Coordinates of N, CA and C in Angstrom, one line a residue:
X1214 N 10.3 31.4 31.6 CA 9.9 30.1 32.0 C 9.9 29.1 30.8
X1215 N 10.6 28.0 31.0 CA 10.7 27.0 29.9 C 9.4 26.2 29.8
X1216 N 8.8 26.1 28.6 CA 7.6 25.3 28.5 C 8.0 23.9 27.9
X1217 N 7.4 22.8 28.4 CA 7.8 21.5 28.0 C 6.9 21.1 26.9
X1218 N 7.5 20.7 25.8 CA 6.7 20.2 24.6 C 6.3 18.8 24.9
X1219 N 5.1 18.4 24.4 CA 4.5 17.1 24.6 C 4.8 16.2 23.4
X1220 N 5.4 15.0 23.7 CA 5.6 14.0 22.6 C 6.4 14.6 21.5
X1221 N 7.4 15.4 21.8 CA 8.2 16.1 20.7 C 8.9 15.1 19.9
X1222 N 9.4 14.0 20.4 CA 10.2 13.1 19.7 C 9.3 12.2 18.8
X1223 N 8.1 12.0 19.2 CA 7.2 11.0 18.5 C 6.3 11.7 17.5
X1224 N 5.9 12.9 17.7 CA 5.0 13.6 16.8 C 5.7 14.8 16.2
X1225 N 6.5 14.6 15.3 CA 7.2 15.8 14.7 C 6.9 15.8 13.2
X1226 N 7.0 16.9 12.6 CA 6.7 17.0 11.2 C 7.8 16.3 10.4
X1227 N 7.4 15.5 9.5 CA 8.3 14.7 8.7 C 8.6 13.3 9.2
X1228 N 8.0 13.0 10.4 CA 8.1 11.6 10.9 C 7.4 10.7 10.0
X1229 N 8.1 9.8 9.3 CA 7.4 8.9 8.4 C 7.1 7.5 8.9
X1230 N 7.2 7.4 10.2 CA 6.8 6.1 10.8 C 5.2 6.0 10.7
X1231 N 4.7 4.7 10.7 CA 3.3 4.5 10.7 C 2.7 5.2 11.9
X1232 N 1.4 5.7 11.8 CA 0.8 6.3 13.0 C 0.8 5.4 14.2
X1233 N 0.5 4.1 14.1 CA 0.5 3.2 15.2 C 1.8 3.2 16.0
X1234 N 2.9 3.2 15.2 CA 4.2 3.1 15.8 C 4.6 4.5 16.5
X1235 N 4.2 5.6 15.9 CA 4.4 6.9 16.5 C 3.6 7.0 17.8
X1236 N 2.4 6.5 17.8 CA 1.6 6.5 19.0 C 2.2 5.7 20.1
X1237 N 2.7 4.5 19.8 CA 3.3 3.6 20.8 C 4.6 4.3 21.3
X1238 N 5.3 4.9 20.5 CA 6.6 5.5 20.9 C 6.3 6.7 21.9
X1239 N 5.2 7.4 21.6 CA 4.9 8.6 22.5 C 4.4 8.1 23.8
X1240 N 3.8 6.9 23.9 CA 3.3 6.4 25.2 C 4.4 6.1 26.1
X1241 N 5.6 5.8 25.6 CA 6.7 5.4 26.5 C 7.6 6.6 26.9
X1242 N 7.2 7.8 26.5 CA 8.0 9.0 26.9 C 7.5 9.6 28.2
X1243 N 8.4 10.2 28.9 CA 8.0 10.9 30.1 C 7.3 12.2 29.7
X1244 N 6.2 12.5 30.4 CA 5.4 13.7 30.0 C 5.2 14.5 31.3
X1245 N 5.4 15.8 31.2 CA 5.3 16.7 32.4 C 4.0 17.5 32.2
X1246 N 3.1 17.5 33.3 CA 1.9 18.3 33.3 C 2.1 19.5 34.2
X1247 N 1.7 20.6 33.8 CA 1.8 21.9 34.6 C 0.5 22.2 35.2
X1248 N 0.6 22.4 36.5 CA -0.6 22.7 37.3 C -0.4 23.8 38.3
X1249 N -1.5 24.3 38.8 CA -1.5 25.4 39.8 C -2.5 25.2 40.9
X1250 N -2.2 25.6 42.1 CA -3.1 25.4 43.3 C -4.5 26.0 43.0
X1251 N -5.5 25.4 43.5 CA -6.9 25.9 43.4 C -7.5 25.9 44.8
X1252 N -8.0 27.1 45.2 CA -8.6 27.2 46.5 C -10.1 26.9 46.6
X1253 N -10.8 27.3 45.5 CA -12.2 27.3 45.5 C -12.8 26.1 44.7
X1254 N -14.0 25.7 45.1 CA -14.7 24.6 44.5 C -16.1 25.1 44.0
X1255 N -16.9 24.3 43.4 CA -18.2 24.6 42.9 C -18.2 25.0 41.5
X1256 N -19.4 24.9 40.9 CA -19.6 25.1 39.5 C -19.2 26.4 39.0
X1257 N -19.5 27.5 39.7 CA -19.1 28.8 39.3 C -17.6 29.0 39.2
X1258 N -16.9 28.6 40.2 CA -15.5 28.7 40.2 C -14.8 27.9 39.2
X1259 N -15.3 26.7 39.0 CA -14.8 25.8 38.0 C -15.0 26.3 36.6
X1260 N -16.1 26.9 36.4 CA -16.4 27.6 35.1 C -15.4 28.7 34.8
X1261 N -15.1 29.5 35.8 CA -14.1 30.5 35.7 C -12.7 30.0 35.3
X1262 N -12.4 28.9 35.9 CA -11.1 28.3 35.6 C -11.0 27.9 34.1
X1263 N -12.1 27.3 33.6 CA -12.1 26.8 32.3 C -12.0 28.0 31.3
X1264 N -12.6 29.1 31.7 CA -12.6 30.3 30.8 C -11.2 30.8 30.6
X1265 N -10.3 30.6 31.6 CA -9.0 31.1 31.4 C -8.0 30.0 31.0
X1266 N -8.5 28.9 30.5 CA -7.7 27.9 29.9 C -7.1 26.9 30.9
X1267 N -7.9 26.6 32.0 CA -7.5 25.7 33.0 C -8.5 24.6 33.2
X1268 N -8.1 23.4 33.6 CA -9.1 22.3 33.8 C -9.0 22.0 35.3
X1269 N -10.2 22.2 36.0 CA -10.2 21.9 37.5 C -9.9 20.4 37.7
X1270 N -9.0 20.2 38.6 CA -8.6 18.8 38.9 C -8.4 18.5 40.4
X1271 N -8.2 17.3 40.7 CA -8.0 16.9 42.1 C -6.9 15.8 42.1
X1272 N -6.0 15.9 43.1 CA -5.0 14.9 43.3 C -5.2 14.3 44.7
X1273 N -5.2 13.0 44.8 CA -5.4 12.3 46.1 C -4.6 11.1 46.2
X1274 N -4.5 10.5 47.4 CA -3.7 9.3 47.6 C -4.7 8.1 47.7
X1275 N -4.2 7.0 47.2 CA -5.0 5.7 47.2 C -5.3 5.3 48.6
X1276 N -4.3 5.4 49.5 CA -4.4 5.0 50.9 C -5.4 6.0 51.6
X1277 N -6.3 5.5 52.3 CA -7.3 6.3 53.0 C -8.1 7.2 52.0
X1278 N -8.3 6.7 50.8 CA -9.1 7.4 49.8 C -10.5 7.7 50.3
X1279 N -11.1 6.8 51.0 CA -12.5 6.9 51.5 C -12.5 8.1 52.5
X1280 N -11.4 8.5 53.1 CA -11.4 9.6 54.1 C -10.9 10.9 53.4
X1281 N -10.7 10.9 52.1 CA -10.3 12.1 51.5 C -8.9 11.9 50.8
X1282 N -8.1 11.0 51.3 CA -6.8 10.7 50.7 C -5.9 11.9 50.5
X1283 N -5.8 12.8 51.5 CA -5.0 13.9 51.4 C -5.2 14.7 50.1
X1284 N -6.5 15.0 49.9 CA -6.9 15.6 48.7 C -6.3 17.0 48.5
X1285 N -5.9 17.3 47.2 CA -5.4 18.6 46.9 C -6.1 19.1 45.6
X1286 N -6.6 20.3 45.7 CA -7.2 21.0 44.6 C -6.2 21.7 43.7
X1287 N -6.3 21.4 42.4 CA -5.3 22.0 41.4 C -6.1 22.3 40.2
X1288 N -5.5 23.1 39.3 CA -6.0 23.3 37.9 C -4.8 23.0 37.0
X1289 N -5.1 22.3 35.9 CA -4.1 21.9 34.9 C -4.3 22.6 33.6
X1290 N -3.2 23.0 32.9 CA -3.3 23.7 31.7 C -4.2 22.9 30.7
X1291 N -5.3 23.5 30.2 CA -6.2 22.8 29.4 C -5.7 22.4 28.0
X1292 N -4.9 23.3 27.4 CA -4.4 23.0 26.1 C -3.4 21.9 26.1
X1293 N -2.7 21.8 27.2 CA -1.7 20.7 27.3 C -2.5 19.3 27.5
X1294 N -3.5 19.3 28.3 CA -4.3 18.0 28.5 C -5.0 17.7 27.2
X1295 N -5.5 18.6 26.5 CA -6.2 18.3 25.2 C -5.3 17.8 24.2
X1296 N -4.1 18.3 24.2 CA -3.0 17.8 23.2 C -2.8 16.3 23.5
X1297 N -2.6 15.9 24.7 CA -2.4 14.5 25.1 C -3.5 13.6 24.7
X1298 N -4.7 14.0 25.2 CA -5.9 13.2 25.0 C -6.2 13.0 23.5
X1299 N -6.1 14.1 22.8 CA -6.4 14.0 21.3 C -5.4 13.1 20.6
X1300 N -4.2 13.1 21.0 CA -3.2 12.3 20.3 C -3.2 10.8 20.7
X1301 N -3.5 10.5 21.9 CA -3.4 9.1 22.3 C -4.7 8.5 22.7
X1302 N -5.7 9.3 23.0 CA -7.1 8.8 23.3 C -7.2 8.7 24.8
X1303 N -8.5 8.6 25.3 CA -8.8 8.6 26.7 C -8.2 7.3 27.4
X1304 N -8.4 6.2 26.7 CA -8.0 4.9 27.3 C -6.5 4.9 27.6
X1305 N -5.7 5.3 26.6 CA -4.2 5.3 26.8 C -3.8 6.5 27.8
X1306 N -4.6 7.5 27.8 CA -4.3 8.6 28.8 C -4.4 8.1 30.2
X1307 N -5.4 7.2 30.5 CA -5.6 6.8 31.8 C -4.7 5.6 32.2
X1308 N -3.9 5.1 31.4 CA -3.1 3.9 31.7 C -1.6 4.2 31.9
X1309 N -1.2 5.5 32.1 CA 0.2 5.8 32.2 C 0.4 6.9 33.3
X1310 N 1.5 7.0 33.8 CA 1.8 8.0 34.8 C 2.4 9.2 34.2
X1311 N 2.3 10.4 34.9 CA 2.8 11.6 34.5 C 3.6 12.3 35.6
X1312 N 4.5 13.2 35.2 CA 5.2 14.0 36.2 C 4.4 15.3 36.3
X1313 N 3.8 15.5 37.5 CA 3.0 16.7 37.8 C 3.8 17.7 38.5
X1314 N 3.9 18.9 37.8 CA 4.6 20.0 38.4 C 3.6 21.1 38.8
X1315 N 3.6 21.4 40.1 CA 2.7 22.4 40.6 C 3.4 23.7 40.9
X1316 N 3.0 24.8 40.2 CA 3.6 26.1 40.3 C 2.7 27.0 41.2
X1317 N 3.2 28.0 41.8 CA 2.4 28.8 42.7 C 1.4 29.6 41.9
X1318 N 1.8 29.9 40.6 CA 0.9 30.7 39.7 C 1.4 30.6 38.3
X1319 N 0.6 30.9 37.3 CA 1.2 30.8 35.9 C 2.4 31.7 35.8
X1320 N 3.5 31.1 35.3 CA 4.7 31.9 35.1 C 5.5 32.0 36.4
X1321 N 5.0 31.4 37.5 CA 5.6 31.5 38.8 C 6.7 30.4 39.1
X1322 N 6.9 30.2 40.4 CA 7.9 29.3 40.9 C 7.3 27.9 41.1
X1323 N 8.2 26.9 40.8 CA 7.8 25.5 41.0 C 7.7 25.2 42.5
X1324 N 6.6 24.7 43.0 CA 6.4 24.4 44.4 C 6.7 22.9 44.7
X1325 N 6.3 22.0 43.8 CA 6.6 20.6 44.0 C 6.3 19.8 42.8
X1326 N 6.9 18.6 42.7 CA 6.8 17.7 41.6 C 6.5 16.3 42.1
X1327 N 5.5 15.6 41.5 CA 5.2 14.3 42.0 C 4.7 13.5 40.8
X1328 N 4.8 12.1 40.9 CA 4.2 11.2 39.9 C 2.7 11.0 40.2
X1329 N 1.9 11.1 39.1 CA 0.5 10.9 39.3 C 0.0 10.0 38.2
X1330 N -1.1 9.3 38.5 CA -1.8 8.5 37.5 C -3.3 9.0 37.4
X1331 N -3.7 9.3 36.1 CA -5.1 9.8 36.0 C -6.0 8.7 36.4
X1332 N -7.0 9.0 37.2 CA -8.0 8.0 37.6 C -9.3 8.2 36.8
X1333 N -9.8 9.4 36.6 CA -11.0 9.6 35.8 C -10.8 10.9 35.0
X1334 N -11.5 11.0 33.9 CA -11.5 12.2 33.0 C -13.0 12.4 32.6
X1335 N -13.5 13.6 32.8 CA -14.8 13.9 32.4 C -14.9 14.9 31.3
X1336 N -15.7 14.6 30.3 CA -15.9 15.4 29.1 C -17.3 15.9 29.0
X1337 N -17.5 17.1 28.4 CA -18.9 17.5 28.2 C -19.6 16.6 27.2
X1338 N -20.8 16.2 27.5 CA -21.5 15.2 26.7 C -21.8 15.7 25.3
X1339 N -21.9 17.0 25.1 CA -22.2 17.4 23.7 C -20.9 17.9 23.0
X1340 N -20.1 18.7 23.7 CA -18.9 19.3 23.0 C -17.6 18.6 23.2
X1341 N -17.6 17.6 24.1 CA -16.3 16.9 24.4 C -15.3 17.8 25.0
X1342 N -15.7 18.9 25.6 CA -14.8 19.8 26.3 C -14.3 19.1 27.6
X1343 N -13.0 19.3 27.9 CA -12.5 18.7 29.1 C -13.1 19.5 30.3
X1344 N -13.8 18.8 31.2 CA -14.4 19.4 32.3 C -13.6 19.3 33.6
X1345 N -13.1 18.1 33.9 CA -12.2 17.9 35.0 C -11.5 16.6 35.0
X1346 N -10.4 16.5 35.7 CA -9.6 15.2 35.7 C -9.3 15.0 37.2
X1347 N -9.3 13.7 37.6 CA -8.9 13.2 38.9 C -7.6 12.4 38.8
X1348 N -6.6 12.8 39.6 CA -5.4 12.1 39.6 C -5.2 11.4 40.9
X1349 N -4.4 10.3 40.9 CA -4.0 9.6 42.1 C -2.5 9.6 42.2
X1350 N -2.0 9.9 43.4 CA -0.5 10.0 43.6 C 0.1 8.6 43.3
X1351 N 1.2 8.6 42.7 CA 1.8 7.3 42.3 C 3.3 7.2 42.6
X1352 N 3.6 7.2 43.9 CA 5.0 7.0 44.4 C 5.4 5.6 44.0
X1353 N 6.8 5.4 43.9 CA 7.2 4.0 43.5 C 6.7 2.9 44.3
X1354 N 6.5 3.2 45.6 CA 6.1 2.1 46.5 C 4.6 1.7 46.4
X1355 N 3.8 2.5 45.7 CA 2.4 2.3 45.6 C 2.0 1.2 44.6
X1356 N 1.0 0.4 44.9 CA 0.4 -0.6 44.0 C -1.0 -0.1 43.6
X1357 N -1.1 0.1 42.3 CA -2.3 0.8 41.8 C -3.0 -0.1 40.8
X1358 N -4.4 -0.1 40.9 CA -5.2 -0.8 39.9 C -5.3 0.0 38.6
X1359 N -4.9 -0.6 37.5 CA -4.8 0.1 36.2 C -5.4 -0.7 35.1
X1360 N -6.3 -0.1 34.3 CA -6.7 -0.8 33.1 C -5.7 -0.6 32.0
X1361 N -5.0 -1.7 31.6 CA -4.0 -1.6 30.6 C -4.6 -1.9 29.2
X1362 N -4.4 -1.0 28.3 CA -5.0 -1.2 26.9 C -4.1 -2.3 26.2
X1363 N -4.8 -3.0 25.3 CA -4.2 -4.0 24.5 C -3.9 -3.4 23.1
X1364 N -2.8 -3.7 22.5 CA -2.4 -3.3 21.2 C -2.1 -4.5 20.3
X1365 N -2.9 -4.7 19.3 CA -2.8 -5.9 18.5 C -1.8 -5.7 17.4
X1366 N -0.9 -6.6 17.2 CA 0.1 -6.5 16.2 C 0.1 -7.8 15.4
X1367 N 0.7 -7.8 14.2 CA 0.9 -9.0 13.4 C -0.4 -9.4 12.6
X1368 N -1.3 -8.4 12.5 CA -2.5 -8.7 11.7 C -2.3 -9.0 10.3
X1369 N -1.3 -8.3 9.7 CA -1.0 -8.4 8.3 C -0.5 -9.8 7.9
X1370 N 0.1 -10.5 8.9 CA 0.7 -11.8 8.6 C -0.1 -12.9 9.3
X1371 N -1.3 -12.6 9.9 CA -2.1 -13.6 10.6 C -2.7 -14.6 9.6
X1372 N -2.4 -15.9 9.7 CA -2.9 -16.9 8.8 C -4.4 -16.9 8.7
X1373 N -5.1 -16.8 9.8 CA -6.5 -16.8 9.8 C -7.1 -15.6 9.0
X1374 N -6.6 -14.4 9.2 CA -7.1 -13.2 8.5 C -6.7 -13.3 7.1
X1375 N -5.6 -13.8 6.7 CA -5.2 -13.9 5.3 C -6.1 -14.9 4.6
X1376 N -6.7 -15.8 5.3 CA -7.6 -16.8 4.6 C -9.0 -16.2 4.5
X1377 N -9.2 -15.0 5.0 CA -10.5 -14.4 4.9 C -11.3 -14.2 6.3
X1378 N -10.6 -14.7 7.3 CA -11.2 -14.6 8.6 C -11.1 -13.2 9.2
X1379 N -11.6 -13.1 10.5 CA -11.6 -11.7 11.1 C -11.4 -11.9 12.6
X1380 N -11.0 -10.8 13.3 CA -10.7 -10.9 14.7 C -12.0 -10.5 15.5
X1381 N -12.4 -11.4 16.3 CA -13.5 -11.2 17.3 C -12.9 -10.8 18.6
X1382 N -12.9 -9.5 18.9 CA -12.3 -9.0 20.1 C -13.2 -9.0 21.3
X1383 N -12.9 -9.7 22.4 CA -13.7 -9.7 23.6 C -13.2 -8.7 24.6
X1384 N -11.9 -8.4 24.7 CA -11.4 -7.4 25.6 C -10.3 -6.5 25.0
X1385 N -10.5 -5.2 25.2 CA -9.5 -4.3 24.7 C -8.7 -3.6 25.8
X1386 N -9.2 -3.8 27.1 CA -8.5 -3.3 28.3 C -8.5 -4.4 29.3
X1387 N -7.4 -4.6 30.0 CA -7.3 -5.6 31.0 C -6.8 -5.0 32.3
X1388 N -7.5 -5.2 33.4 CA -7.1 -4.6 34.7 C -6.0 -5.4 35.4
X1389 N -5.0 -4.7 35.9 CA -3.9 -5.3 36.7 C -3.7 -4.4 37.9
X1390 N -3.2 -5.0 38.9 CA -2.6 -4.3 40.0 C -1.1 -4.2 39.8
X1391 N -0.6 -2.9 39.7 CA 0.8 -2.7 39.2 C 1.6 -1.9 40.2
X1392 N 2.8 -2.1 40.4 CA 3.7 -1.2 41.1 C 3.7 0.1 40.3
X1393 N 3.7 1.2 41.0 CA 3.6 2.5 40.3 C 4.7 2.8 39.3
X1394 N 5.9 2.2 39.6 CA 7.0 2.4 38.7 C 7.1 1.3 37.6
X1395 N 6.1 0.4 37.5 CA 6.2 -0.6 36.5 C 4.8 -0.8 35.7
X1396 N 4.1 0.4 35.6 CA 2.9 0.3 34.8 C 3.2 0.4 33.3
X1397 N 2.8 -0.6 32.6 CA 3.0 -0.6 31.1 C 2.0 0.3 30.5
X1398 N 2.3 1.2 29.5 CA 1.3 2.0 28.9 C 0.4 1.2 28.0
X1399 N 0.8 0.0 27.6 CA 0.0 -0.9 26.8 C 0.6 -2.3 26.8
X1400 N -0.1 -3.3 26.4 CA 0.4 -4.6 26.2 C 0.2 -5.1 24.8
X1401 N 1.2 -5.6 24.2 CA 1.1 -6.1 22.8 C 0.6 -7.5 22.7
X1402 N -0.3 -7.7 21.8 CA -0.9 -9.0 21.6 C -0.6 -9.4 20.1
X1403 N 0.2 -10.5 19.9 CA 0.7 -10.8 18.6 C -0.2 -11.8 18.0
X1404 N -0.7 -11.5 16.8 CA -1.7 -12.3 16.1 C -1.0 -13.1 14.9
X1405 N 0.3 -12.9 14.7 CA 1.0 -13.4 13.5 C 0.9 -14.9 13.3
X1406 N 0.7 -15.7 14.3 CA 0.7 -17.1 14.2 C -0.7 -17.7 14.3
X1407 N -1.7 -16.9 14.5 CA -3.1 -17.4 14.7 C -3.8 -17.8 13.5
X1408 N -4.4 -19.0 13.5 CA -5.3 -19.5 12.4 C -6.7 -19.4 12.8
X1409 N -7.6 -19.7 11.9 CA -9.0 -19.6 12.2 C -9.4 -20.6 13.3
X1410 N -10.1 -20.1 14.3 CA -10.5 -20.9 15.5 C -9.5 -20.7 16.7
X1411 N -8.4 -20.1 16.5 CA -7.4 -19.9 17.5 C -7.9 -18.8 18.4
X1412 N -7.5 -18.9 19.7 CA -7.9 -17.9 20.7 C -6.6 -17.4 21.5
X1413 N -6.7 -16.3 22.0 CA -5.7 -15.8 23.0 C -6.4 -15.5 24.3
X1414 N -5.9 -16.1 25.4 CA -6.6 -16.0 26.7 C -5.8 -15.0 27.6
X1415 N -6.4 -14.7 28.7 CA -5.8 -13.7 29.6 C -4.4 -14.3 30.1
X1416 N -4.4 -15.6 30.3 CA -3.1 -16.1 30.8 C -2.0 -16.1 29.8
X1417 N -2.3 -15.9 28.5 CA -1.3 -15.8 27.4 C -0.6 -14.5 27.4
X1418 N -1.1 -13.5 28.0 CA -0.5 -12.2 28.0 C 0.9 -12.2 28.6
X1419 N 1.9 -11.6 28.0 CA 3.2 -11.6 28.5 C 3.4 -10.3 29.3
X1420 N 3.5 -10.4 30.6 CA 3.6 -9.2 31.4 C 4.7 -9.3 32.4
X1421 N 5.1 -8.2 33.0 CA 6.1 -8.1 34.0 C 5.6 -9.0 35.2
X1422 N 6.4 -9.9 35.8 CA 5.9 -10.7 36.9 C 5.4 -10.0 38.1
X1423 N 5.7 -8.7 38.2 CA 5.3 -7.9 39.3 C 3.8 -7.5 39.2
X1424 N 3.2 -7.6 38.0 CA 1.9 -7.3 37.7 C 0.9 -8.4 38.1
X1425 N -0.2 -8.0 38.8 CA -1.1 -9.0 39.2 C -2.4 -8.8 38.5
X1426 N -2.9 -9.9 37.8 CA -4.1 -9.8 37.0 C -5.3 -9.7 38.0
X1427 N -6.2 -8.8 37.7 CA -7.4 -8.6 38.6 C -8.5 -9.7 38.4
X1428 N -8.5 -10.3 37.2 CA -9.5 -11.3 37.0 C -9.1 -12.6 37.7
X1429 N -10.1 -13.2 38.3 CA -9.8 -14.5 39.0 C -9.7 -15.7 38.0
X1430 N -10.4 -15.5 36.8 CA -10.3 -16.6 35.8 C -9.4 -16.2 34.7
X1431 N -8.2 -16.7 34.7 CA -7.3 -16.4 33.6 C -7.5 -17.1 32.3
X1432 N -8.5 -17.9 32.3 CA -8.9 -18.7 31.0 C -9.8 -17.9 30.1
X1433 N -10.3 -16.7 30.6 CA -11.2 -15.9 29.8 C -10.5 -15.5 28.5
X1434 N -11.2 -15.5 27.4 CA -10.6 -15.1 26.1 C -10.5 -13.6 25.9
X1435 N -9.4 -13.2 25.2 CA -9.2 -11.8 24.8 C -9.7 -11.6 23.4
X1436 N -9.4 -12.6 22.6 CA -9.9 -12.6 21.2 C -9.9 -14.0 20.6
X1437 N -10.6 -14.1 19.4 CA -10.6 -15.3 18.7 C -10.7 -15.0 17.2
X1438 N -9.9 -15.8 16.4 CA -9.9 -15.6 15.0 C -11.1 -16.4 14.4
X1439 N -12.1 -15.6 13.9 CA -13.3 -16.2 13.4 C -13.2 -16.4 11.9
X1440 N -13.9 -17.4 11.4 CA -14.0 -17.6 9.9 C -15.4 -17.2 9.4
X1441 N -15.5 -17.0 8.1 CA -16.7 -16.7 7.5 C -17.6 -17.9 7.5
X1442 N -18.9 -17.7 7.2 CA -19.8 -18.9 7.1 C -19.3 -19.9 6.0
X1443 N -18.9 -19.4 4.9 CA -18.4 -20.2 3.8 C -17.2 -21.0 4.2
X1444 N -16.3 -20.4 5.0 CA -15.1 -21.1 5.5 C -15.5 -22.2 6.5
X1445 N -16.5 -21.9 7.3 CA -17.0 -22.9 8.3 C -17.6 -24.1 7.6
X1446 N -18.4 -23.8 6.6 CA -19.1 -24.8 5.8 C -18.1 -25.7 5.1
X1447 N -17.0 -25.1 4.6 CA -16.0 -25.9 3.9 C -15.2 -26.8 4.8
X1448 N -15.2 -26.4 6.1 CA -14.4 -27.2 7.0 C -15.2 -28.4 7.5
X1449 N -16.5 -28.4 7.3 CA -17.4 -29.5 7.8 C -17.2 -30.7 6.8
X1450 N -16.8 -31.9 7.2 CA -16.7 -33.0 6.3 C -18.0 -33.4 5.7
X1451 N -17.9 -33.7 4.4 CA -19.1 -34.2 3.7 C -19.6 -35.5 4.2
X1452 N -20.9 -35.7 4.3 CA -21.4 -37.0 4.8 C -21.8 -37.9 3.6

C-alpha cells in the first residue's frame, strides 16, 4: 500500500525558503487524508481508537445538517492529522479542503474518495492531544461558510512601521461563503504602502468574485498602522 507524504514539496530538508513562504506553499497543495469506517460511538470506543493511533471523526453534509446530514462515522490516522495541524496550525487547517480516502481497514482496499472541509477540531485541554475532528462534505456544487485566515505581507517595507509605528490588528480571520472548489487557503493583505494612520477595511480585500463576505458592514477595519505617543505628539501643530 502506497502511503501519501504530506507537504512533501514544501517541507523538505534543505528547503531554504523563509518559513512563511514554505507554509504558504504547503497550503496550496492537495493533501490526502486516510480514514477507516467506524461502527461504534461513545467515550470507551473512542478511547480505544485513539490508543491504536486513530482519531474518531464524523463526516456529514451541510444540507439537512440539522437532521443528521447523512452522517458517517470514520476514524482518521492520528499521526497524519497531527503532522498537518502542527505544521500549519488549527486556523489554516480549518480553512482548506482535503481529499478524504476511506479504506475498509488499515492496509485494505479503497472504498471511496471525496472532498471534505474540516468544520471543528477538538484538542485535550491539558495535553493538546487530538480528540476528534468533524468534516463537512465539499462537492464542487456546495457553498460553504469558511473562516479565511489573513496573511500580512510587506511589513518590511511598510512606511508606517519603518517610522516606528506598529500594526494594530482587528481581524485575523474573515468569514466568507465560498464555492467548495474556490476556497482560498488564505488571503494576502499587503502593508507595503501603508503609512501611520492608514487602515485596511474588509472591502479592500482582493477576493474571487464568487466569494461572498458574511459581514454586512464591509467598512469594518482589518488593521490600522498606529504611531507611538511621541510620533502622535510630533504630528500635532504647535500652538
